XYZ file of C-alpha atoms in Angstrom:
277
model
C 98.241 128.370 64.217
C 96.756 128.434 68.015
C 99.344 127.939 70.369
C 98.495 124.366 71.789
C 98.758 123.234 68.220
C 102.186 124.501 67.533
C 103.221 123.053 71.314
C 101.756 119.471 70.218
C 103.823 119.955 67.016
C 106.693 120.685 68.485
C 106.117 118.096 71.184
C 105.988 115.553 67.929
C 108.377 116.948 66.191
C 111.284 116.325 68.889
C 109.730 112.692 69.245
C 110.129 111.982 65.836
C 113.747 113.513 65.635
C 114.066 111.519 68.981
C 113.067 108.076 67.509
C 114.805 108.670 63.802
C 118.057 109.176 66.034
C 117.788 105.924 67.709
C 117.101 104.067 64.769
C 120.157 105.303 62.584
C 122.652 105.795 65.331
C 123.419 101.989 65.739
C 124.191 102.011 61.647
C 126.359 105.460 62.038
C 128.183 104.066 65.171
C 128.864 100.932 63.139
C 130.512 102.861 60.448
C 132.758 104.805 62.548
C 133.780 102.051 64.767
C 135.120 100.442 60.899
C 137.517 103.131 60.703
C 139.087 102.734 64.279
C 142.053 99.981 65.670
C 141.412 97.973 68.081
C 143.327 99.719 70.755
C 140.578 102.646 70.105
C 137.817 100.454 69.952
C 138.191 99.083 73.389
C 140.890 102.111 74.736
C 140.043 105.462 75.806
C 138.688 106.785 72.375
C 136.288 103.742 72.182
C 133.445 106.762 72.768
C 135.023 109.348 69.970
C 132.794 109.992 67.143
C 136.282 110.366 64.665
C 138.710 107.962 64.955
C 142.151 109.737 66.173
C 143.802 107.327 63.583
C 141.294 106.403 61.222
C 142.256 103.331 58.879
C 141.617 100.989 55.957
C 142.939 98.394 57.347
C 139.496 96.733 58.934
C 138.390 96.973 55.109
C 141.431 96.024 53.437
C 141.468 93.069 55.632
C 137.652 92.190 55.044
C 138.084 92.445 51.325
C 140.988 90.419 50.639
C 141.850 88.412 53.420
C 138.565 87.216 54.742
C 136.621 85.980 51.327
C 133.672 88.694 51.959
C 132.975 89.125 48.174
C 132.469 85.229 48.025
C 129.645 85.703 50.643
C 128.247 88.570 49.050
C 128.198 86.554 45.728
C 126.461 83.564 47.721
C 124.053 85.742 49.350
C 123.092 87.419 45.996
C 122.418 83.970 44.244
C 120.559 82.630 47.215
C 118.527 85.747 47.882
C 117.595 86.024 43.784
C 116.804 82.398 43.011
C 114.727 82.344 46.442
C 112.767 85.604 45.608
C 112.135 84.379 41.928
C 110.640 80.845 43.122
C 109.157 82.371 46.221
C 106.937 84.725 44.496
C 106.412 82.595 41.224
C 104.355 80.107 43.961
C 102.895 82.169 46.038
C 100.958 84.157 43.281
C 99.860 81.089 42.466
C 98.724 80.162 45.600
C 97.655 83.656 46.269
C 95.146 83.774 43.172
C 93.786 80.428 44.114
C 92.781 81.633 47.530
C 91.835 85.138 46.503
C 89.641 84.395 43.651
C 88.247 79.922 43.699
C 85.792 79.262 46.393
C 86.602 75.644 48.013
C 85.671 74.025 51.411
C 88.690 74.626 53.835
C 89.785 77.652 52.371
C 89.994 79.542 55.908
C 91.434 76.347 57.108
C 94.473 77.020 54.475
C 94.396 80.475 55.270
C 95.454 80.064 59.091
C 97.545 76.997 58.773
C 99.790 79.393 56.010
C 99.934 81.499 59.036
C 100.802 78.933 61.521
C 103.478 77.710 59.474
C 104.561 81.500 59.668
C 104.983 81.220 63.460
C 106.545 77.737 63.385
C 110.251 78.179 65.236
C 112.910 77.590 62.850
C 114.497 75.032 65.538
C 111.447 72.790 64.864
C 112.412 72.887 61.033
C 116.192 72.540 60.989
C 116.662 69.093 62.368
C 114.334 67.282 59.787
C 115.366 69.844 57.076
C 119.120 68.702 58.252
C 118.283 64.939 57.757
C 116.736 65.166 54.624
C 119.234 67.050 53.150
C 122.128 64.392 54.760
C 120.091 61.716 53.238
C 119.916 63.173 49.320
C 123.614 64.741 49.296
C 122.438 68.443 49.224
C 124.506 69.748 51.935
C 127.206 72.448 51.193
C 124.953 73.122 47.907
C 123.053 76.444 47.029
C 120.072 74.086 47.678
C 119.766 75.491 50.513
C 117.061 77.957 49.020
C 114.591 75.417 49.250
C 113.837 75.439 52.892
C 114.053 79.015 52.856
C 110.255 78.594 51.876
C 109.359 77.928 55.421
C 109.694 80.999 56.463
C 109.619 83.273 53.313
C 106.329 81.512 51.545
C 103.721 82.155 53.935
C 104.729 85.861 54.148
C 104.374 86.196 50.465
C 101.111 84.270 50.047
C 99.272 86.562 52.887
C 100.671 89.957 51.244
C 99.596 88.937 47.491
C 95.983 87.645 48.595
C 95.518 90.705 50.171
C 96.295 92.606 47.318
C 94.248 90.175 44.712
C 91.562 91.166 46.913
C 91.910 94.501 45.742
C 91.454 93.916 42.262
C 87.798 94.120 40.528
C 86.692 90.856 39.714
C 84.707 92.961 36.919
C 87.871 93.111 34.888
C 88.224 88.969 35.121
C 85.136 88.688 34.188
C 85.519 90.828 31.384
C 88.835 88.886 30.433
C 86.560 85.413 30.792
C 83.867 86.547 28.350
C 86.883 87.228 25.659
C 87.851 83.646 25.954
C 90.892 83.731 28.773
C 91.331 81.293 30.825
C 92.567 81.613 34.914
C 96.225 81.472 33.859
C 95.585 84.023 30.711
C 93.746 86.249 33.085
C 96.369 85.986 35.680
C 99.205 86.687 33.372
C 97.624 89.077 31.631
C 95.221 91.019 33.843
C 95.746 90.261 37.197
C 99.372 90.033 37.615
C 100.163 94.059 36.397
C 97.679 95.153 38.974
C 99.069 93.579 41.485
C 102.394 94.694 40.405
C 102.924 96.919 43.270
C 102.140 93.949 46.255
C 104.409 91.835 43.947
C 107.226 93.467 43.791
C 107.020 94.331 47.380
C 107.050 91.249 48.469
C 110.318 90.366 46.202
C 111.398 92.780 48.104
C 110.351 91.292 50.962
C 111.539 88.019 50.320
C 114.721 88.897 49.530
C 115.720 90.767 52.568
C 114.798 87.846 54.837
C 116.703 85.607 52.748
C 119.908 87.855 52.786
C 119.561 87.831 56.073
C 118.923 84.241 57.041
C 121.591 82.501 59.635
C 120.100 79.354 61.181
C 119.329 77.600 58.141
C 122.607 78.343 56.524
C 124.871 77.588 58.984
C 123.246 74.498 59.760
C 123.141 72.800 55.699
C 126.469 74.597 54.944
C 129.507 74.207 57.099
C 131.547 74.820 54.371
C 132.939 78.103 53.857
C 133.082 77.828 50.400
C 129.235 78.480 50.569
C 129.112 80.738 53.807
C 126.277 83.474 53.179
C 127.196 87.108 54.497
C 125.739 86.590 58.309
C 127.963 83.329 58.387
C 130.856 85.474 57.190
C 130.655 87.903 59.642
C 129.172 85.510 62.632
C 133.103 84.036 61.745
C 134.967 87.211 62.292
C 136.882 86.105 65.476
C 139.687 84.425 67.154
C 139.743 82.086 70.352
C 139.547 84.835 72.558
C 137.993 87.279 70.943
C 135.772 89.114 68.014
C 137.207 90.914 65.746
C 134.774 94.485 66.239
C 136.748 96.429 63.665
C 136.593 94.038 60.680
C 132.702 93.158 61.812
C 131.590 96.613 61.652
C 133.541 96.671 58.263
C 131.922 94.095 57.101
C 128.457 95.300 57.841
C 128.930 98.441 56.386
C 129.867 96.315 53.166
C 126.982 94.271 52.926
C 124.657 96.459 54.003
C 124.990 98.824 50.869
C 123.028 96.180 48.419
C 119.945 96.096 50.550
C 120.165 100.033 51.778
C 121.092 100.946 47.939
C 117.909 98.549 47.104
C 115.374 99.740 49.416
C 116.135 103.379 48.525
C 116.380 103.045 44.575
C 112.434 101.450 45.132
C 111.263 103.069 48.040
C 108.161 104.597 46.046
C 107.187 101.369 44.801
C 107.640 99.457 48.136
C 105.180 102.173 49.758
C 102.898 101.694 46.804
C 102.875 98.386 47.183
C 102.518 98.233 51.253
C 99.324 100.974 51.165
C 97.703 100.032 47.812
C 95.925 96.891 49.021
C 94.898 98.671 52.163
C 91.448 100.460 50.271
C 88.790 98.655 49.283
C 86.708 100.383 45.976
């Protein structure tokens, strides 16, 4: 290797190493600030990387004090029966726009996309008074708005990869005798297996992580979702660093666990659309 080319490595190398470091250091400094008291959270060992006197107290607390698990149990059901519905439609809608011609089907394309950019602010205060009106309030209804800004993420990332598929093989499938939903079902659909279960993936990430919506339909804590929980974690005076950080490192293992278990598919499923055959 010529010497420029092993300085340019090097050169990208340390950038890499550089920009890896500032994206996990906020997650590692999180942990370790879980294990430390207060009084070396904001004292003089508020900057050491091991706590002097590390503790389980911040957990302890978070666990069985603080109703965490019923969050986490909230979040799961929200996040699931929002990813099921939320992908069930938009392959659906996806199909429809990848494969019938219609007049206005650009039209659709960039309103989808517009609703995409709409700011949830402009959503929340009919959203609100609708669900005042029909009693769904403090109710795990709340997945239903969730389409706003879940749906038109999932429609663009499926048509893209329907795109991708041969219409050869639907054709094939229509001279056999299957109709649109037969040949979606049966043809379509495990192609685009990769796109679809990357955008469950997706999906359920944003809804795990959804605030505004949430805390807005459901002021009860009885159905607080995990960034409610830990948005919660203070007093009158002040917030309560050492149980937040415990409580992030909690809730963060689902997702982290999830994203790691199918990182092969989720790359699959990001790239496989991208080449056109």
């Amino acid at each position: 290797m010529s010497r420029p080319k092993s300085k340019m490595m090097i050169i990208v190398s340390t950038f890499v190493a550089f920009y890896l470091f500032a994206m996990v250091f906020p997650f590692f400094w999180i942990f370790i600030t879980s294990f430390k008291t207060s009084g070396e959270i904001f004292g003089d060992g508020a900057f050491r990387v091991i706590a002097k006197d590390p503790t389980l107290q911040n957990y302890i607390t978070i666990l069985f004090e603080k109703g965490i698990l019923t969050a986490i149990k909230n979040s799961f059901i929200v996040a699931t029966t929002t990813t099921i519905y939320i992908v069930a439609v938009a392959t659906l809608a996806a199909y429809a726009i990848s494969r019938f011609e219609f007049k206005g089907k650009n039209l659709l394309l960039g309103l989808i996309l517009a609703v995409s950019m709409f700011p949830q602010m402009i959503v929340v205060g009919p959203v609100y008074n609708l669900f005042l009106k029909l009693g769904l309030t403090n109710t795990y209804a709340v997945v239903l708005p969730y389409s706003t800004i879940t749906l038109p993420m999932a429609v663009w990332i499926l048509v893209t990869h329907f795109n991708h598929i041969p219409l050869a093989l639907e054709e094939s499938a229509k001279i056999d005798g299957a109709g649109p939903l037969k040949t979606l079902l049966r043809i379509v659909f495990p192609l685009a297996a990769p796109g679809v279960f990357t955008t469950a993936i997706i999906v359920f990430i944003a809804a795990w992580n959804e605030f505004l919506l949430t805390i807005t339909l459901n002021s009860n804590q009885e159905y607080h979702t995990v960034p409610l929980a830990i948005s919660f974690l203070r007093t009158q005076f002040e917030i309560l660093w050492g149980e937040v950080a415990a409580a992030t490192t909690i809730v963060t293992i689902p997702t982290l666990i999830m994203v790691l278990f199918f990182q092969k598919q989720i790359v699959s499923g990001l790239t496989s659309g991208g080449v056109k055959e």
